[in-house]
Short mmCIF file of N, CA, C and O in Angstrom, two decimals:
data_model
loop_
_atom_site.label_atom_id
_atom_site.label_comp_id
_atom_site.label_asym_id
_atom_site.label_seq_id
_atom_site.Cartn_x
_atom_site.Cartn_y
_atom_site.Cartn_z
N UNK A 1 -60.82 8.82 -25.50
CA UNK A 1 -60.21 8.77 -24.19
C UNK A 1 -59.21 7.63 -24.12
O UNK A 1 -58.23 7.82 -23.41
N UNK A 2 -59.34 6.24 -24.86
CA UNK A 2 -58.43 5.53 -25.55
C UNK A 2 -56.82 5.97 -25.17
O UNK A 2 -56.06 5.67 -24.26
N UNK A 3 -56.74 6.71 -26.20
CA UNK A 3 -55.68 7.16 -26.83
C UNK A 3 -54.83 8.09 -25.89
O UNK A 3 -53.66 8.34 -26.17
N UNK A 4 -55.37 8.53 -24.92
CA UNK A 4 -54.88 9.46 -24.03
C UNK A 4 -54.65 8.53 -23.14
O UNK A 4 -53.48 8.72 -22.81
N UNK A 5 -54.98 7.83 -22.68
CA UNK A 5 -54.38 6.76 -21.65
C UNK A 5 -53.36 6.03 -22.10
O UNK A 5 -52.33 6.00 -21.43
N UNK A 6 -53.48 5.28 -23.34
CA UNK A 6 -52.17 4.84 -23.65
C UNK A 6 -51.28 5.66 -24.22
O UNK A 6 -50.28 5.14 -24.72
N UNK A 7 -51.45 7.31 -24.26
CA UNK A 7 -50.48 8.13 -24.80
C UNK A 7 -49.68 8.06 -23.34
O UNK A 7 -48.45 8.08 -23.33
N UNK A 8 -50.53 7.96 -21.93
CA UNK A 8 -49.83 8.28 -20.72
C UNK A 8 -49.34 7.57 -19.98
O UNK A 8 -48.56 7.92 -19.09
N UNK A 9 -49.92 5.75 -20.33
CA UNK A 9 -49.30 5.11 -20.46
C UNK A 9 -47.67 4.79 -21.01
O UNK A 9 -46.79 4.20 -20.38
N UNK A 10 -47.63 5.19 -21.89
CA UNK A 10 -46.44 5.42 -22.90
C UNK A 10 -45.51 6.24 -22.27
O UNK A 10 -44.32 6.26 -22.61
N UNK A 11 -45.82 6.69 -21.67
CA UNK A 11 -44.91 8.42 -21.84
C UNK A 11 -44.23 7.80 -20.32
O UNK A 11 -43.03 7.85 -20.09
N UNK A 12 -45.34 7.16 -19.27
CA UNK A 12 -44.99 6.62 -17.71
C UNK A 12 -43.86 5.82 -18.00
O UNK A 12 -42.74 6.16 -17.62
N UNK A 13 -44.19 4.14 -19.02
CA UNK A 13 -43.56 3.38 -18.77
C UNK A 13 -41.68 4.16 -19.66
O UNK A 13 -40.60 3.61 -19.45
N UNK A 14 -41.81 5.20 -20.38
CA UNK A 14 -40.52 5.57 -21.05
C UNK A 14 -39.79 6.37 -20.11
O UNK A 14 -38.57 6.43 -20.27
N UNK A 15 -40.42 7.11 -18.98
CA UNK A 15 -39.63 7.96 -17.66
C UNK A 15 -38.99 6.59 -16.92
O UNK A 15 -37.84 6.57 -16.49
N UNK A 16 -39.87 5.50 -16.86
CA UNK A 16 -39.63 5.08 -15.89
C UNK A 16 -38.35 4.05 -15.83
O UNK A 16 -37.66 3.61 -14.92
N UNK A 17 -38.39 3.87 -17.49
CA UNK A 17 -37.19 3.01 -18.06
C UNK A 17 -35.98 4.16 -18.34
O UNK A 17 -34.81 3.84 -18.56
N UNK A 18 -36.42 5.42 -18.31
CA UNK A 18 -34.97 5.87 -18.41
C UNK A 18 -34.03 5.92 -17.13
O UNK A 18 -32.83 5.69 -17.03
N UNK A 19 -35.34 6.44 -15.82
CA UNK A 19 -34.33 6.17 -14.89
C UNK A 19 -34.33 5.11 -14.51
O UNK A 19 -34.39 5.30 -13.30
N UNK A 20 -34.31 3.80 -14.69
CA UNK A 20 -33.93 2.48 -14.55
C UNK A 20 -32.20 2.46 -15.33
O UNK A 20 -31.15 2.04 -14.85
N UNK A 21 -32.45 3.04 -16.58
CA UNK A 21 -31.40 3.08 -17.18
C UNK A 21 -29.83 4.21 -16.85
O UNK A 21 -28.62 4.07 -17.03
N UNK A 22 -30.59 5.18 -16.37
CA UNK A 22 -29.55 6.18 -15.78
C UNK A 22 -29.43 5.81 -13.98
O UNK A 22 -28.42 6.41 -13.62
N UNK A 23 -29.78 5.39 -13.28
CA UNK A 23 -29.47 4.74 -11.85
C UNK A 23 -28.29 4.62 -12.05
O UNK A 23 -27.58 5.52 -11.58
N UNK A 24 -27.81 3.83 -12.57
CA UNK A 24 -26.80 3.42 -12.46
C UNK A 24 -25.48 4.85 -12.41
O UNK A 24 -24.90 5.56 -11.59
N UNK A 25 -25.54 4.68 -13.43
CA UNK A 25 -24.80 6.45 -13.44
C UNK A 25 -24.66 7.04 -12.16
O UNK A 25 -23.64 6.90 -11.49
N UNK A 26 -25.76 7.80 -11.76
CA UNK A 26 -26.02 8.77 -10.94
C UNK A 26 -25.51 8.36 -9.31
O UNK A 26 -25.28 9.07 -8.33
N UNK A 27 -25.45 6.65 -9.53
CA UNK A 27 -25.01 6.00 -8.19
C UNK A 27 -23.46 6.01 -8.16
O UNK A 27 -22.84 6.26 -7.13
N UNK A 28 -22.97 5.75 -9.18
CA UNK A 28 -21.34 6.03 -9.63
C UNK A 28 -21.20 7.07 -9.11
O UNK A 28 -20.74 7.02 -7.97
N UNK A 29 -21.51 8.35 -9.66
CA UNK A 29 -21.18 9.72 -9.25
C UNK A 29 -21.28 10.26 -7.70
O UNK A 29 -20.67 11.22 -7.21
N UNK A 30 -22.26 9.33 -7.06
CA UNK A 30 -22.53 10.08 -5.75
C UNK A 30 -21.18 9.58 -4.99
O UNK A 30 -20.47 10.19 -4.19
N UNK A 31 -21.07 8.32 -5.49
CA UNK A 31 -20.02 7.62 -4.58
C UNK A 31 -18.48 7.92 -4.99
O UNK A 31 -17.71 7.03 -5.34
N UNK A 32 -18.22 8.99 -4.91
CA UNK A 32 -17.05 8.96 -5.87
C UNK A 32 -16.19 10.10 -4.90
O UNK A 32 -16.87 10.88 -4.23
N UNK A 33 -14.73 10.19 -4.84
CA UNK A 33 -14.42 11.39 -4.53
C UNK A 33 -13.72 12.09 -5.40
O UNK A 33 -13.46 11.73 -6.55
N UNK A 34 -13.22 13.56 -4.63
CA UNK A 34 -12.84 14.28 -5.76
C UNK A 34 -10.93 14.93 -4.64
O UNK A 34 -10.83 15.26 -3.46
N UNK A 35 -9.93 14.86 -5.64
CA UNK A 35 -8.61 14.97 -4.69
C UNK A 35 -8.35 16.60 -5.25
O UNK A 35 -8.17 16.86 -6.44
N UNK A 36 -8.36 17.24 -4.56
CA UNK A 36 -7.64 18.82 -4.85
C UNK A 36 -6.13 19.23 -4.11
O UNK A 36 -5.64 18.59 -3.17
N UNK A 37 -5.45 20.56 -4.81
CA UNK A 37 -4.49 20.73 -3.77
C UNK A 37 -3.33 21.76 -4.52
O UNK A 37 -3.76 21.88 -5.67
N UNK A 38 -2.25 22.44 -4.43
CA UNK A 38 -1.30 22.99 -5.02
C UNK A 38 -0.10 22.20 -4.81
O UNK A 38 -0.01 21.45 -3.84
N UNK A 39 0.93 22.34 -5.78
CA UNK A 39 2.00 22.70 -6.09
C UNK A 39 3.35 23.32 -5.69
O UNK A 39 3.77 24.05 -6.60
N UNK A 40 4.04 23.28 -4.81
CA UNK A 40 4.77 24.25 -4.06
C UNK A 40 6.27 23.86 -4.16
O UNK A 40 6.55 22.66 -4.04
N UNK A 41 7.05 24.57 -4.33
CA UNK A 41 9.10 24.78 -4.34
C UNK A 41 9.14 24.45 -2.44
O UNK A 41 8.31 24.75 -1.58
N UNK A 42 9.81 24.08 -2.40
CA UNK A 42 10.47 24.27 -0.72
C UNK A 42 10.28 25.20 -0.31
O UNK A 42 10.25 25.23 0.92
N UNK A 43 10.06 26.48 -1.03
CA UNK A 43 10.04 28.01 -0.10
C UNK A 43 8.58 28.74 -0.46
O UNK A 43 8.30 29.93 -0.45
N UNK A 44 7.63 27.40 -0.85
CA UNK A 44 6.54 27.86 -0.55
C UNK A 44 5.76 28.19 -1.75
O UNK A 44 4.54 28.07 -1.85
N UNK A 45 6.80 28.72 -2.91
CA UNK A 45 6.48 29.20 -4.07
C UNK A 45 5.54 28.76 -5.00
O UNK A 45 5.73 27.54 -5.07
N UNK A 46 4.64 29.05 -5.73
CA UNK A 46 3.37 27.84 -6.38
C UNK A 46 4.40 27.76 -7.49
O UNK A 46 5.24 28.59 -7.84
N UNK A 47 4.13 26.55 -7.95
CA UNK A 47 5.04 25.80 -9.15
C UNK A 47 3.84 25.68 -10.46
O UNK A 47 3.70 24.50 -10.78
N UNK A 48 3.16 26.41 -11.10
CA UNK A 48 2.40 26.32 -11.96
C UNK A 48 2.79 25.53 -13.54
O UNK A 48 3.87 25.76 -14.09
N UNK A 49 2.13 24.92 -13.93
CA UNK A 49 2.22 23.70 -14.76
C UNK A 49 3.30 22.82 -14.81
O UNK A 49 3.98 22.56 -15.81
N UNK A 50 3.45 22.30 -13.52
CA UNK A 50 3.77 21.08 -12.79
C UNK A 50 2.91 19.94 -13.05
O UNK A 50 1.69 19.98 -12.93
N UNK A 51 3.65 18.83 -13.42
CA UNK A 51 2.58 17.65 -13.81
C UNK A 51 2.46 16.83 -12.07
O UNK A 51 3.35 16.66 -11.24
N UNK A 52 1.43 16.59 -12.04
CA UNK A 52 0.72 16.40 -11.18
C UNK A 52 0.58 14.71 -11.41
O UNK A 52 0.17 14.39 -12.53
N UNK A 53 0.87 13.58 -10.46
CA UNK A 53 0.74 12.03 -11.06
C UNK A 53 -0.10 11.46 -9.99
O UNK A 53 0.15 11.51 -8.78
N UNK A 54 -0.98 10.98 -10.50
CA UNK A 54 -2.31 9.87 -9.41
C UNK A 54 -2.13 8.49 -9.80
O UNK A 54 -2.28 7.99 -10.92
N UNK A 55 -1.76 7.93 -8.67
CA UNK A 55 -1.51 6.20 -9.62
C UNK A 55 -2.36 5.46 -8.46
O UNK A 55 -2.05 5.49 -7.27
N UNK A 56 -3.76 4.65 -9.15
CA UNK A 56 -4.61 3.50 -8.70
C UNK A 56 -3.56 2.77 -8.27
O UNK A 56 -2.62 2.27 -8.89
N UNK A 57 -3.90 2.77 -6.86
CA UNK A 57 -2.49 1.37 -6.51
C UNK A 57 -3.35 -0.25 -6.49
O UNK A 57 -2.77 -1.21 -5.99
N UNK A 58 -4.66 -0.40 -7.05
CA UNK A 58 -5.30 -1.70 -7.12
C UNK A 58 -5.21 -1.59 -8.93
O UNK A 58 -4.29 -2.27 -9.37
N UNK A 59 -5.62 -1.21 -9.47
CA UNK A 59 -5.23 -1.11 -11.17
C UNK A 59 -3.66 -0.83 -12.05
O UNK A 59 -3.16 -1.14 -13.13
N UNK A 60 -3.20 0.19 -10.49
CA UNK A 60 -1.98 0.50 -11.25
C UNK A 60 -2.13 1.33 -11.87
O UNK A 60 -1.02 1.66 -12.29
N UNK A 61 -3.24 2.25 -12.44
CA UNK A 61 -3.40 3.38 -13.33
C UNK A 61 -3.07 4.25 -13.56
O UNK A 61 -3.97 5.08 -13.44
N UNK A 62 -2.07 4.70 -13.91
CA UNK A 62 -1.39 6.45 -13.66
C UNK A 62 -2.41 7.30 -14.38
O UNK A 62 -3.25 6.70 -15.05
N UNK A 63 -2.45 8.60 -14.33
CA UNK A 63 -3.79 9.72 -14.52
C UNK A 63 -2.78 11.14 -13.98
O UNK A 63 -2.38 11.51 -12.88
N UNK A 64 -2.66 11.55 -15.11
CA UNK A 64 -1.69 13.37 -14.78
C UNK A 64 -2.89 14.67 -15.22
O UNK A 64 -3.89 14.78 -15.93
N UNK A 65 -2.31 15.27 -14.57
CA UNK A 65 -3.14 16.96 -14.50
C UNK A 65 -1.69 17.24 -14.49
O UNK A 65 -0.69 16.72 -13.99
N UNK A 66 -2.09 18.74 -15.63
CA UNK A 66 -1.15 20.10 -15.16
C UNK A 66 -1.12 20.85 -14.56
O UNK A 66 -1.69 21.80 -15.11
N UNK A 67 -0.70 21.14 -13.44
CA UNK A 67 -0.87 22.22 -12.68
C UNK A 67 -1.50 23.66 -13.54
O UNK A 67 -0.90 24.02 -14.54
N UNK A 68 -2.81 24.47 -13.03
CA UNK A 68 -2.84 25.48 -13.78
C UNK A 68 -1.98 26.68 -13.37
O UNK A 68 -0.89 26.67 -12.79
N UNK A 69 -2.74 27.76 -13.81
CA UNK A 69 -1.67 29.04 -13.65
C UNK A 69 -1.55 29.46 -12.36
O UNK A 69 -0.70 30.30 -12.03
N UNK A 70 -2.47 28.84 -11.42
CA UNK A 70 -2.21 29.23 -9.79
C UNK A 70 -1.96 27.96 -8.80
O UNK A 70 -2.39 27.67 -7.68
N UNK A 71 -0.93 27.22 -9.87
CA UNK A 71 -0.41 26.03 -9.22
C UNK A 71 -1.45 24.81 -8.63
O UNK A 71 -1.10 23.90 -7.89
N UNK A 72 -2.75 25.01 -9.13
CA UNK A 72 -3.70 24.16 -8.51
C UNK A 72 -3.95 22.79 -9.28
O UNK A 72 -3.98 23.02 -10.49
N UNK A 73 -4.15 21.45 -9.01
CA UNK A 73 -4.56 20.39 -9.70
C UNK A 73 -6.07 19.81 -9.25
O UNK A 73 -6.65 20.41 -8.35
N UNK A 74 -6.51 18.97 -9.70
CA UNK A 74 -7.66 18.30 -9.66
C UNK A 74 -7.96 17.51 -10.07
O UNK A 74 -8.31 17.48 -11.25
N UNK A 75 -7.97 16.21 -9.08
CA UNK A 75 -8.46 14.52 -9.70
C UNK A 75 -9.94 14.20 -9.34
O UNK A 75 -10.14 13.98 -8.15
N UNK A 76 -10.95 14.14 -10.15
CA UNK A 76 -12.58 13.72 -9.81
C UNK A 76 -12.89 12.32 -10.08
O UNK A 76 -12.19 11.68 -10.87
N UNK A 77 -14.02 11.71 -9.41
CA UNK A 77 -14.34 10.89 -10.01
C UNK A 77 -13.38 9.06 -9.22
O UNK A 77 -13.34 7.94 -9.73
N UNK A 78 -12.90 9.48 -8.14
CA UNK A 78 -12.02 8.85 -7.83
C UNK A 78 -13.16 7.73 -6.89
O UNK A 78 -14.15 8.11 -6.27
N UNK A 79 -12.67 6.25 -7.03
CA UNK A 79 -13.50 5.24 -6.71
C UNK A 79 -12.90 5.87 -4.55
O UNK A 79 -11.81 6.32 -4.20
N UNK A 80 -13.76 5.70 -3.94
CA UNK A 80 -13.46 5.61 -2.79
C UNK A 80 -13.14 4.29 -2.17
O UNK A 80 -12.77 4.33 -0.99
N UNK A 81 -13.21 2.95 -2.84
CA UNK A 81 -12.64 1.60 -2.68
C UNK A 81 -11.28 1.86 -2.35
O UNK A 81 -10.71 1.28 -1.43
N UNK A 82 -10.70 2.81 -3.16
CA UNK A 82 -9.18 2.57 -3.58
C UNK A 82 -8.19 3.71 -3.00
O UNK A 82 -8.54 4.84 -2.66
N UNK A 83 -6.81 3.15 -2.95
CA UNK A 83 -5.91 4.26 -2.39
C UNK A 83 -5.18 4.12 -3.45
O UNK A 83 -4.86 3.19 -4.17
N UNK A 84 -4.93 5.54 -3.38
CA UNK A 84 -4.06 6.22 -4.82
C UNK A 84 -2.78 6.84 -3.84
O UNK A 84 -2.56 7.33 -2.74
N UNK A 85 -2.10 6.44 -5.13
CA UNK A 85 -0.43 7.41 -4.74
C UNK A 85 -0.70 8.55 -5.84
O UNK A 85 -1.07 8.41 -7.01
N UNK A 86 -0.38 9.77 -5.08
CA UNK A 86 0.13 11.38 -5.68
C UNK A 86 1.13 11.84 -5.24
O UNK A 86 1.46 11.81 -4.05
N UNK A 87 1.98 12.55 -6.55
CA UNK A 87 3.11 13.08 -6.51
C UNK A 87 3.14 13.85 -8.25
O UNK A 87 2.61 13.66 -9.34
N UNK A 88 4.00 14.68 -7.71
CA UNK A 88 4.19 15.98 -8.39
C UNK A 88 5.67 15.75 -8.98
O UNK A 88 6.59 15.27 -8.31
N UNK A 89 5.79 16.23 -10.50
CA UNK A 89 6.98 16.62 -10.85
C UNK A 89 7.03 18.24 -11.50
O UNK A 89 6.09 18.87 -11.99
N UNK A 90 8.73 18.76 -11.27
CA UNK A 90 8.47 20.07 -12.13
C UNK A 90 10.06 20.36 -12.29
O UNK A 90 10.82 20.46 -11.33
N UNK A 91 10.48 20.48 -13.68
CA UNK A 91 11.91 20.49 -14.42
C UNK A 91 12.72 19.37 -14.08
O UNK A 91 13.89 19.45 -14.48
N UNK A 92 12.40 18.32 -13.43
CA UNK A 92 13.12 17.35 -13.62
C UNK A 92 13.64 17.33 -11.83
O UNK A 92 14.66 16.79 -11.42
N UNK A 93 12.50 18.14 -10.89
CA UNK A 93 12.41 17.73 -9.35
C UNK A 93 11.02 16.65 -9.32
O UNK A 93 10.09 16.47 -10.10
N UNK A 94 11.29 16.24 -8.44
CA UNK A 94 9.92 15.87 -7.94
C UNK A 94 9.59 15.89 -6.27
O UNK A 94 10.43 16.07 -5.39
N UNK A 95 8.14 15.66 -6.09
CA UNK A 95 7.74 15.79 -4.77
C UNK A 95 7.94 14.47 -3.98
O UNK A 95 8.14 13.43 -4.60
N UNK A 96 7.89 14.48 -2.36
CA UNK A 96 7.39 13.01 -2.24
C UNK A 96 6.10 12.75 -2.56
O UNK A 96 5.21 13.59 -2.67
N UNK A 97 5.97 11.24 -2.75
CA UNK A 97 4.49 10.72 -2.90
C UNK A 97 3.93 10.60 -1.47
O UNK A 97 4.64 10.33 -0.50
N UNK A 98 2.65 10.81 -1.43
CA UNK A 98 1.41 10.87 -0.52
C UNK A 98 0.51 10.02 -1.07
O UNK A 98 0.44 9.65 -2.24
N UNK A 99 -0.41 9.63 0.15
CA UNK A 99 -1.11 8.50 0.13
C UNK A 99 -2.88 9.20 0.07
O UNK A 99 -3.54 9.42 1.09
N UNK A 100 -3.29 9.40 -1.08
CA UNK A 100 -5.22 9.27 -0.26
C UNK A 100 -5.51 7.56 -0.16
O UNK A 100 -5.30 6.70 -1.02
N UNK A 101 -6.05 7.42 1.16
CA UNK A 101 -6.54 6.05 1.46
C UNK A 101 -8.09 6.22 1.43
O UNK A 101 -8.87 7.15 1.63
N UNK A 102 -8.21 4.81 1.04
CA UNK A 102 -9.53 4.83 0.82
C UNK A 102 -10.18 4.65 2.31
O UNK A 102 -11.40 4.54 2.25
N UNK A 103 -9.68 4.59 3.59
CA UNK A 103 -10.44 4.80 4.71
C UNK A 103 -10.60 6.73 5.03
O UNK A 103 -11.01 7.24 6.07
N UNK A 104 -10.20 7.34 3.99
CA UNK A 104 -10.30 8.79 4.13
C UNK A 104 -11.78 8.66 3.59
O UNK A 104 -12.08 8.18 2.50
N UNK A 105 -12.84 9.25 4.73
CA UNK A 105 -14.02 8.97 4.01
C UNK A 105 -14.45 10.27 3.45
O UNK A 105 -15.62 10.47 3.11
N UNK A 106 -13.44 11.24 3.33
CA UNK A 106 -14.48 12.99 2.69
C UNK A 106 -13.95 12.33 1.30
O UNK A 106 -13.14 11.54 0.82
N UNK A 107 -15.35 13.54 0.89
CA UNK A 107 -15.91 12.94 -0.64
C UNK A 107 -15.06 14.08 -1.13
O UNK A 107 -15.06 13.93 -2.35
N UNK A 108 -14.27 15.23 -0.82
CA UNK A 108 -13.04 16.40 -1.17
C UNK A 108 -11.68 16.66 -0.35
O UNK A 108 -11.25 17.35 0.57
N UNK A 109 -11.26 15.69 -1.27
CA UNK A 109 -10.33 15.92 0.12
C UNK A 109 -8.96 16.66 -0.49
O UNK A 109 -8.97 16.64 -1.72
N UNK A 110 -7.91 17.24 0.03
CA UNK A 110 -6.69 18.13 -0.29
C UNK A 110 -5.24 17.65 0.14
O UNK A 110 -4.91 17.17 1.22
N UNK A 111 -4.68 17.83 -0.66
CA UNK A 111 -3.33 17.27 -0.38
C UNK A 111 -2.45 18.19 -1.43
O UNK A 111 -2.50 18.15 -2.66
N UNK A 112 -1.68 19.00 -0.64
CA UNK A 112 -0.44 20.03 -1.04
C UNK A 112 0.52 19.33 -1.45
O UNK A 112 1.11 18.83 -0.49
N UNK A 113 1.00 19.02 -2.52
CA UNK A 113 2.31 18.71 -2.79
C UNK A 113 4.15 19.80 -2.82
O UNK A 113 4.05 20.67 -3.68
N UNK A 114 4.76 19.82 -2.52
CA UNK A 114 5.88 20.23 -2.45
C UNK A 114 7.28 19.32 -2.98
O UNK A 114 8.01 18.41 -2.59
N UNK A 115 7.06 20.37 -4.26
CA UNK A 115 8.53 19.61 -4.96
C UNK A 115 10.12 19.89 -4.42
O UNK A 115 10.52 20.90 -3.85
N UNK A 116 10.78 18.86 -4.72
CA UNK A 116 12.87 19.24 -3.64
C UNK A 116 12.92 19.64 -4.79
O UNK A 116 13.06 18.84 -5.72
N UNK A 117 12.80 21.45 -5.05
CA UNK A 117 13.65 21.87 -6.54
C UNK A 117 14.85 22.03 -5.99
O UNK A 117 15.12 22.06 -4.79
N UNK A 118 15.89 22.16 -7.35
CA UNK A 118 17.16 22.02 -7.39
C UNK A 118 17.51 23.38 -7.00
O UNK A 118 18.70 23.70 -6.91
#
């Protein structure tokens, strides 16, 4: 009977150190947001693989997505501390830049970009 107690012993204190060890993680992720949105010409049109630009305005970090085939992008993982500039380029137009602020408190939030094509 020994052996079964410190087998369960064992087995308690190794759950209990993993999530000690993964906390951390899982607290990152909850707190995080995620930026979605399309692509669009002046007349509305989806602009599909359009580079898409997110720049950390406290790091400075630029971070691009390509627009996929239905003009859509997607930035995850985004600190909610921070406000990012997004803006879109496509053949050598670009969009204006837009602001997510970090007082935007949804954890999904959307922002349409629209490029001045030529």
């Amino acid at each position: 009977m020994k052996r079964t107690s410190q087998a369960g012993l064992v087995l308690a204190l190794t759950i209990v150190l993993a999530m000690v060890a993964l906390a951390p993680l899982a607290e990152a992720q909850a707190g995080t947001k995620t930026l979605v949105g399309f692509v669009f010409d002046r007349a509305e049109k989806p602009l599909p693989n359009a580079i898409v630009y997110i720049k950390n305005t406290k790091t400075l970090t630029v971070k691009t997505f390509i627009a996929d085939g239905e003009a859509s992008y997607r930035f995850h993982a985004l600190s909610p501390n921070v406000d990012y500039e997004v803006w879109a380029e496509y053949q050598g137009s670009k969009s204006d830049t837009k602001t997510l602020s970090s007082f935007d408190s949804r954890p999904n939030a959307r922002i349409n970009l629209k490029v001045n094509t030529k």
